[in-house]
Coordinates of C-alpha atoms in Angstrom, one line a residue:
Chain F
X17 CA 11.3 24.2 -27.6
X18 CA 12.3 21.9 -24.5
X19 CA 15.3 22.2 -22.8
X20 CA 16.8 19.1 -24.6
X21 CA 16.1 20.2 -27.9
X22 CA 18.7 23.3 -27.4
X23 CA 21.6 23.9 -29.6
X24 CA 24.2 22.6 -27.0
X25 CA 23.5 18.9 -27.8
X26 CA 20.9 16.5 -29.4
X27 CA 18.1 15.6 -27.4
X28 CA 17.8 12.0 -25.7
X29 CA 15.1 11.0 -28.4
X30 CA 17.1 12.5 -31.3
X31 CA 19.9 10.4 -30.1
X32 CA 18.4 7.3 -29.6
X33 CA 16.8 7.8 -33.1
X34 CA 20.3 8.1 -34.7
X35 CA 21.5 5.2 -32.5
X36 CA 19.1 3.2 -34.3
X37 CA 20.4 4.1 -37.7
X38 CA 23.8 3.8 -36.5
X39 CA 23.0 0.2 -35.7
X40 CA 22.9 -0.5 -39.1
X41 CA 26.7 0.5 -39.2
X42 CA 28.5 3.0 -41.3
X43 CA 32.1 3.7 -41.4
X44 CA 33.4 6.5 -43.8
X45 CA 37.0 6.3 -44.2
X46 CA 38.0 8.9 -46.6
X47 CA 41.2 7.4 -47.6
X48 CA 40.2 4.5 -49.8
X49 CA 39.0 0.7 -49.6
X50 CA 36.4 -1.6 -51.0
X51 CA 32.9 -1.0 -50.3
X52 CA 33.1 -4.2 -48.2
X53 CA 33.0 -3.3 -44.5
X54 CA 36.2 -4.1 -43.1
X55 CA 39.7 -3.0 -42.2
X56 CA 40.9 0.5 -42.5
X57 CA 40.3 1.4 -38.6
X58 CA 41.6 -2.0 -37.6
X59 CA 39.9 -4.9 -36.6
X60 CA 38.1 -3.4 -33.7
X61 CA 36.2 -0.6 -35.4
X62 CA 35.9 -2.7 -38.6
X63 CA 33.9 -5.1 -36.2
X64 CA 31.3 -2.5 -35.2
X65 CA 31.1 -0.7 -38.1
X66 CA 30.2 -1.5 -41.7
X67 CA 28.5 -0.1 -44.6
X68 CA 29.2 3.1 -46.4
X69 CA 32.8 4.3 -47.2
X70 CA 33.7 7.6 -48.9
X71 CA 36.6 9.9 -49.4
X72 CA 37.1 13.9 -49.5
X73 CA 39.6 15.4 -51.6
X74 CA 39.5 19.3 -52.4
X75 CA 41.3 22.2 -53.8
X76 CA 43.3 20.4 -56.4
X77 CA 43.9 23.6 -58.4
X78 CA 45.3 21.9 -61.4
X79 CA 47.3 24.5 -63.0
X80 CA 48.9 26.2 -60.4
X81 CA 52.7 26.4 -60.9
X82 CA 53.9 29.0 -58.5
X83 CA 56.5 28.6 -55.9
X84 CA 54.2 27.4 -53.0
X85 CA 54.1 24.3 -55.3
X86 CA 55.3 24.6 -58.8
X87 CA 53.7 20.9 -59.7
X88 CA 49.9 20.8 -58.1
X89 CA 49.1 18.2 -60.7
X90 CA 51.9 16.0 -59.1
X91 CA 50.6 16.4 -55.8
X92 CA 47.2 15.6 -56.8
X93 CA 48.5 12.4 -58.4
X94 CA 50.0 11.5 -55.1
X95 CA 47.1 12.0 -53.2
X96 CA 45.2 9.8 -55.8
X97 CA 47.7 7.2 -55.4
X98 CA 47.4 7.2 -51.9
X99 CA 43.6 6.7 -52.2
X100 CA 44.6 3.6 -54.4
X101 CA 47.0 2.4 -52.0
X102 CA 44.4 2.0 -49.4
X103 CA 43.6 -1.6 -48.5
X104 CA 39.7 -0.8 -49.2
X105 CA 38.1 0.9 -51.9
X106 CA 35.5 3.9 -51.0
X107 CA 31.9 3.5 -52.5
X108 CA 32.8 7.1 -53.8
X109 CA 34.5 10.4 -53.4
X110 CA 33.3 13.8 -53.2
X111 CA 35.5 16.8 -54.2
X112 CA 35.0 20.0 -52.4
X113 CA 35.7 22.5 -55.3
X114 CA 38.5 24.2 -56.9
X115 CA 39.2 21.3 -59.3
X116 CA 41.1 23.7 -61.5
X117 CA 43.0 26.9 -60.9
X118 CA 41.7 28.9 -64.0
X119 CA 38.9 27.0 -65.4
X120 CA 40.5 26.0 -68.6
X121 CA 39.5 23.0 -70.5
X122 CA 43.0 21.9 -70.3
X123 CA 42.8 21.9 -66.5
X124 CA 39.6 20.1 -65.9
X125 CA 41.0 17.6 -68.6
X126 CA 44.1 17.1 -66.5
X127 CA 42.2 16.8 -63.3
X128 CA 39.8 14.4 -64.7
X129 CA 42.6 12.3 -66.1
X130 CA 44.4 12.0 -62.5
X131 CA 41.1 11.7 -60.4
X132 CA 39.8 9.1 -62.9
X133 CA 42.6 6.8 -61.8
X134 CA 40.9 6.0 -58.6
X135 CA 38.2 4.6 -60.2
X136 CA 35.5 5.7 -58.2
X137 CA 32.3 8.1 -58.7
X138 CA 33.2 11.3 -57.8
X139 CA 30.6 13.7 -56.6
X140 CA 31.8 17.3 -57.3
X141 CA 31.1 20.7 -56.0
X142 CA 32.8 23.9 -57.8
X143 CA 35.0 26.4 -56.3
X144 CA 35.4 30.2 -57.1
X145 CA 38.3 28.9 -59.4
X146 CA 35.9 26.6 -61.4
X147 CA 33.7 29.4 -62.6
X148 CA 36.6 31.6 -64.1
X149 CA 35.8 30.9 -67.7
X150 CA 34.2 34.1 -69.4
X151 CA 30.8 32.2 -69.6
X152 CA 31.1 29.9 -66.5
X153 CA 29.9 27.3 -68.4
X154 CA 32.9 24.7 -68.7
X155 CA 32.3 23.4 -64.8
X156 CA 28.6 22.8 -65.6
X157 CA 29.1 21.1 -68.6
X158 CA 31.4 18.6 -67.2
X159 CA 30.0 18.0 -63.8
X160 CA 26.7 19.5 -63.6
X161 CA 24.5 16.7 -65.2
X162 CA 21.4 16.4 -63.1
X163 CA 22.0 19.4 -61.1
X164 CA 20.0 22.4 -60.3
X165 CA 20.9 26.1 -60.5
X166 CA 24.5 26.6 -60.7
X167 CA 25.0 23.0 -59.5
X168 CA 23.4 22.2 -56.4
X169 CA 22.2 18.5 -56.0
X170 CA 21.3 15.9 -53.3
X171 CA 21.5 12.0 -53.3
X172 CA 21.5 9.0 -50.8
X173 CA 23.8 6.4 -49.9
X174 CA 23.2 3.7 -47.7
X175 CA 20.7 5.8 -45.7
X176 CA 23.0 9.0 -45.3
X177 CA 21.4 12.0 -47.4
X178 CA 24.3 13.9 -49.0
X179 CA 23.7 17.4 -50.3
X180 CA 26.3 19.4 -52.5
X181 CA 25.8 23.1 -52.3
X182 CA 27.2 25.9 -54.6
X183 CA 28.6 29.1 -52.5
X184 CA 30.7 30.4 -55.2
X185 CA 28.5 31.6 -57.9
X186 CA 27.4 35.4 -58.4
X187 CA 29.1 36.5 -55.4
X188 CA 28.6 40.2 -54.1
X189 CA 30.9 42.9 -53.5
X190 CA 32.2 43.0 -49.7
X191 CA 30.6 39.7 -49.1
X192 CA 31.9 36.1 -48.5
X193 CA 30.5 33.0 -49.8
X194 CA 26.7 32.9 -51.0
X195 CA 24.2 30.3 -51.4
X196 CA 21.4 32.5 -52.4
X197 CA 17.8 32.6 -52.2
X198 CA 16.7 30.2 -54.9
X199 CA 19.3 27.6 -53.4
X200 CA 18.1 28.1 -49.9
X201 CA 14.6 27.3 -51.1
X202 CA 15.4 24.2 -52.8
X203 CA 17.4 22.9 -49.8
X204 CA 14.4 23.6 -47.5
X205 CA 12.3 21.7 -49.6
X206 CA 14.9 19.1 -50.0
X207 CA 15.1 18.1 -46.5
X208 CA 11.4 18.5 -46.0
X209 CA 9.9 15.2 -44.8
X210 CA 12.9 13.3 -44.3
X211 CA 13.3 11.7 -40.9
X212 CA 15.0 13.5 -38.1
X213 CA 17.0 10.3 -37.8
X214 CA 18.7 10.5 -41.3
X215 CA 22.6 11.3 -41.0
X216 CA 22.9 14.3 -43.3
X217 CA 26.0 15.3 -44.9
X218 CA 26.4 18.6 -46.5
X219 CA 29.4 19.7 -48.6
X220 CA 30.3 23.2 -49.9
X221 CA 33.5 24.7 -51.2
X222 CA 33.5 27.8 -48.9
X223 CA 33.0 26.9 -45.4
X224 CA 29.4 27.2 -44.0
X225 CA 30.5 28.5 -41.0
X226 CA 32.2 31.9 -40.4
X227 CA 36.1 31.2 -39.6
X228 CA 37.6 34.6 -40.6
X229 CA 35.6 37.3 -42.3
X230 CA 38.4 39.4 -43.1
X231 CA 39.4 37.0 -45.4
X232 CA 36.3 36.0 -46.7
X233 CA 36.1 32.3 -45.1
X234 CA 32.6 32.0 -44.4
X235 CA 29.2 32.1 -46.1
X236 CA 26.8 35.0 -45.7
X237 CA 23.6 33.0 -45.5
X238 CA 24.7 30.0 -44.1
X239 CA 23.0 30.6 -40.7
X240 CA 19.6 30.4 -42.9
X241 CA 20.9 26.8 -44.3
X242 CA 21.4 25.5 -40.9
X243 CA 18.0 26.5 -39.5
X244 CA 16.9 23.7 -41.8
X245 CA 19.2 21.1 -40.2
X246 CA 18.2 21.6 -36.8
X247 CA 15.8 18.9 -36.3
X248 CA 18.2 16.3 -37.4
X249 CA 20.3 14.2 -35.2
X250 CA 23.3 14.1 -37.1
X251 CA 24.8 16.7 -39.5
X252 CA 28.2 16.9 -41.0
X253 CA 29.3 19.8 -42.9
X254 CA 32.5 19.3 -45.3
X255 CA 34.1 22.1 -46.9
X256 CA 37.5 22.8 -48.5
X257 CA 38.8 26.5 -49.7
X258 CA 40.9 27.4 -46.7
X259 CA 43.6 24.5 -47.4
X260 CA 43.9 23.3 -43.9
X261 CA 41.9 21.4 -41.3
X262 CA 39.6 23.1 -39.2
X263 CA 36.8 21.6 -37.0
X264 CA 34.2 22.9 -34.9
X265 CA 31.1 21.0 -33.4
X266 CA 28.0 22.9 -32.6
X267 CA 25.1 21.1 -31.1
X268 CA 24.0 18.1 -33.6
X269 CA 26.4 19.7 -36.2
X270 CA 30.0 19.0 -37.0
X271 CA 31.9 21.4 -39.3
X272 CA 34.8 20.3 -40.8
X273 CA 37.5 21.5 -43.5
X274 CA 39.8 19.2 -45.6
X275 CA 43.2 19.9 -46.7
X276 CA 44.4 20.8 -50.3
X277 CA 46.2 18.6 -52.7
X278 CA 47.8 21.6 -54.2
X279 CA 49.4 24.1 -51.6
X280 CA 48.8 25.4 -48.1
X281 CA 47.4 28.7 -46.8
X282 CA 48.1 30.4 -43.6
X283 CA 46.0 30.2 -40.4
X284 CA 43.4 33.0 -40.2
X285 CA 45.2 36.2 -39.7
X286 CA 48.7 34.4 -39.7
X287 CA 49.8 36.1 -43.1
X288 CA 49.9 39.1 -45.0
X289 CA 47.0 37.3 -47.0
X290 CA 45.1 33.8 -47.7
X291 CA 47.2 33.1 -50.6
X292 CA 49.1 30.4 -51.3
X293 CA 52.0 29.9 -48.6
X294 CA 55.5 28.9 -49.4
X295 CA 57.0 26.3 -46.9
X296 CA 59.9 24.5 -46.9
X297 CA 60.0 21.6 -49.5
X298 CA 60.1 18.8 -47.0
X299 CA 57.2 20.6 -45.1
X300 CA 54.7 20.7 -48.1
X301 CA 53.6 17.2 -48.0
X302 CA 52.6 17.5 -44.6
X303 CA 50.4 20.2 -45.2
X304 CA 48.3 18.8 -48.2
X305 CA 46.5 15.5 -48.2
X306 CA 43.0 13.9 -48.1
X307 CA 40.6 13.2 -45.3
X308 CA 39.4 10.1 -43.4
X309 CA 35.8 10.3 -41.9
X310 CA 34.4 7.4 -39.8
X311 CA 30.9 7.1 -38.3
X312 CA 31.5 4.8 -35.4
X313 CA 28.9 2.9 -33.7
X314 CA 27.2 4.4 -30.6
X315 CA 28.5 7.8 -31.6
X316 CA 26.5 10.3 -33.0
X317 CA 29.4 12.3 -34.6
X318 CA 31.4 11.3 -37.3
X319 CA 34.8 10.7 -36.6
X320 CA 37.2 12.4 -39.0
X321 CA 40.7 11.6 -39.6
X322 CA 42.8 13.7 -41.9
X323 CA 45.8 12.1 -43.5
X324 CA 48.6 14.2 -45.1
X325 CA 50.3 13.1 -48.3
X326 CA 53.5 12.6 -46.0
X327 CA 53.2 12.5 -42.2
Chain M
X9 CA 31.3 37.8 -73.6
X10 CA 31.2 41.4 -74.5
X11 CA 34.1 42.9 -72.7
X12 CA 36.6 41.3 -74.9
X13 CA 37.3 44.5 -76.3
X14 CA 38.2 46.4 -73.1
X15 CA 40.6 43.5 -72.1
X16 CA 44.3 43.8 -72.7
X17 CA 47.8 43.4 -71.0
X18 CA 49.7 46.2 -69.8
X19 CA 52.0 46.4 -72.7
X20 CA 49.4 46.4 -75.3
X21 CA 47.0 49.2 -73.5
X22 CA 50.3 51.3 -73.0
X23 CA 51.1 51.2 -76.4
X24 CA 47.6 52.0 -77.7
X25 CA 47.5 54.6 -75.1
X26 CA 50.9 55.9 -76.0
X27 CA 50.0 56.0 -79.8
X28 CA 46.9 58.0 -78.8
X29 CA 48.8 60.3 -76.5
X30 CA 51.5 60.9 -79.1
X31 CA 48.6 61.6 -82.0
X32 CA 46.8 64.0 -80.0
X33 CA 48.7 65.6 -77.4
X34 CA 52.3 64.2 -77.8
X35 CA 52.5 63.5 -74.3
X36 CA 54.0 60.5 -74.1
X37 CA 54.8 60.9 -70.3
X38 CA 51.4 61.1 -69.2
X39 CA 50.7 57.9 -70.7
X40 CA 53.9 56.1 -69.1
X41 CA 53.9 57.6 -65.6
X42 CA 50.3 57.2 -63.9
X43 CA 50.9 59.9 -61.0
X44 CA 52.0 62.6 -63.5
X45 CA 48.9 61.4 -65.7
X46 CA 46.5 62.3 -63.0
X47 CA 47.3 66.1 -63.3
X48 CA 47.5 66.1 -67.2
X49 CA 45.1 66.8 -69.6
X50 CA 43.9 63.5 -71.0
X51 CA 44.6 60.9 -72.4
X52 CA 45.7 60.1 -68.6
X53 CA 46.1 56.7 -67.1
X54 CA 45.6 55.3 -63.7
X55 CA 47.2 52.4 -62.1
X56 CA 45.9 49.9 -59.3
X57 CA 47.9 47.3 -58.2
X58 CA 46.5 43.9 -56.7
X59 CA 48.9 42.6 -53.9
X60 CA 48.1 40.6 -51.0
X61 CA 44.5 40.6 -51.8
X62 CA 44.3 44.4 -51.7
X63 CA 43.8 46.8 -54.2
X64 CA 46.3 49.8 -53.8
X65 CA 45.3 52.4 -53.9
X66 CA 41.9 51.6 -52.2
X67 CA 40.3 54.7 -53.7
X68 CA 41.7 56.1 -56.8
X69 CA 40.3 59.5 -58.0
X70 CA 40.9 60.4 -61.8
X71 CA 39.6 63.0 -64.5
X72 CA 37.0 61.6 -67.0
X73 CA 38.6 59.9 -69.8
X74 CA 41.3 58.3 -67.9
X75 CA 42.4 54.6 -68.5
X76 CA 42.6 52.6 -65.5
X77 CA 44.8 49.8 -65.3
X78 CA 44.6 46.9 -62.6
X79 CA 47.4 44.5 -62.3
X80 CA 47.5 41.4 -60.4
X81 CA 50.8 40.9 -58.3
X82 CA 49.4 37.8 -56.6
X83 CA 50.0 34.1 -57.0
X84 CA 46.1 33.4 -57.2
X85 CA 44.0 34.9 -59.9
X86 CA 41.4 37.8 -59.5
X87 CA 38.8 39.3 -61.3
X88 CA 37.2 43.0 -61.3
X89 CA 33.6 43.7 -61.2
X90 CA 31.7 46.8 -60.8
X91 CA 29.0 46.6 -57.9
X92 CA 26.3 47.7 -59.9
X93 CA 27.6 46.6 -63.3
X94 CA 28.7 49.9 -64.2
X95 CA 31.5 49.1 -66.2
X96 CA 32.5 45.7 -67.9
X97 CA 34.0 42.9 -66.0
X98 CA 37.3 41.6 -66.5
X99 CA 38.2 38.2 -67.4
X100 CA 40.2 36.3 -64.6
X101 CA 43.3 37.9 -64.3
X102 CA 46.4 35.3 -63.6
X103 CA 49.7 36.5 -62.0
X104 CA 50.7 39.5 -63.6
X105 CA 48.0 40.0 -65.9
X106 CA 46.4 43.3 -66.4
X107 CA 43.0 44.7 -67.3
X108 CA 42.1 48.2 -68.4
X109 CA 38.9 50.5 -68.6
X110 CA 38.5 53.8 -69.6
X111 CA 36.0 55.9 -67.3
X112 CA 34.4 58.6 -69.4
X113 CA 31.6 59.4 -67.2
X114 CA 32.2 61.2 -63.8
X115 CA 30.8 59.5 -60.8
X116 CA 32.1 57.1 -58.0
X117 CA 32.5 53.4 -59.0
X118 CA 32.7 50.8 -56.5
X119 CA 34.1 47.5 -57.4
X120 CA 35.3 44.3 -56.0
X121 CA 37.2 41.0 -56.9
X122 CA 34.7 38.4 -58.2
X123 CA 36.7 35.7 -57.0
X124 CA 37.4 37.2 -53.7
X125 CA 34.5 39.4 -52.9
X126 CA 35.8 40.9 -49.6
X127 CA 38.5 42.7 -51.6
X128 CA 36.6 45.9 -52.7
X129 CA 37.9 49.4 -54.1
X130 CA 36.6 52.6 -55.6
X131 CA 37.2 54.5 -58.3
X132 CA 36.3 58.6 -58.4
X133 CA 35.9 60.0 -61.7
X134 CA 35.6 63.9 -61.8
X135 CA 34.5 66.0 -64.5
X136 CA 37.3 67.1 -67.0
X137 CA 38.2 70.4 -66.5

């Protein structure tokens, strides 16, 4: 391996390859908009970036009604209203799991009713709260069409390769999130033969980097998954689960977690447990929200802008 | 799912256990007071609280034949699963829901929360008498 291929940054060759692609222009705005190319980042940004726009929401926990937020359905509705209020419409949304709180049919129904008001295609991955029905089949019945295993899949949009992974199925005692050998094998195969200049977006519920193992905030076998991504010039990993924004950049990989639309959780180790955190009513909406992700021209990394429901 | 029989809420299992207790030994107190139950001939009961993503006590030692009841005191659902499927998995336990299982065979049973698998606990079942 040459000096320039090490993890501390992309090689010059890789950057150039990615720049070639960036030249086609991509703007991710995870807050909404029409799939024409302009606007949300202002005139200057709009002039240099165009193409794909998508949005991430996460952890809607429909059915949650405890003190931390007695009306999680209501705040999901506010999040979708925020999407609809954007001047542009994104090409699609991703939802990074915990759609429901208890995997009840009625909770999935309510979530679908609200989320569909954005009139966007939604690419889901499940959270652990979406596999709580006894047979663990409701999630896959609703959202699993065309997926493999416990619901993993990939798709392409405007030259970007998206991979939705499942790390909340059949978890092992004492462990954290888990992808499993079968899914890892599929992922390796899925990425094989793709050009290193293809921007990759991986999304999954539990973070694919270890944030706080004492609370299970990580994925046991994520390092294996990331070895398959080393040769790619631009990799973005989008997760939920921890109900707060965190970001880390490691070489060619940007890791990012999104806010919940339901309730906040404490910063790692800053509470007695990772459970729902009750904050003063006027603070709640500052801690819930959605995320804007922008791929600016001449930059290898996605710029991610998180938007709270209220600032 | 096959575990439906072993699912019950606290009240129900307490009533069933109480009926059993009254019928067999007449020791109602043994059923109602878990601490007392552990030192009393069966039927016996053991209790595990789930609070702040922790099982308390972390290790519970009981005599064979004891019914162990987990109760979720968190604002988030949890679920009980045995490490090696040695006993039936619970359904998802919402706030204040309980799950009971009667351990008849001596041994060490490691379990975890299948929603948050970093949460673990152990039940040691000792031979009766």
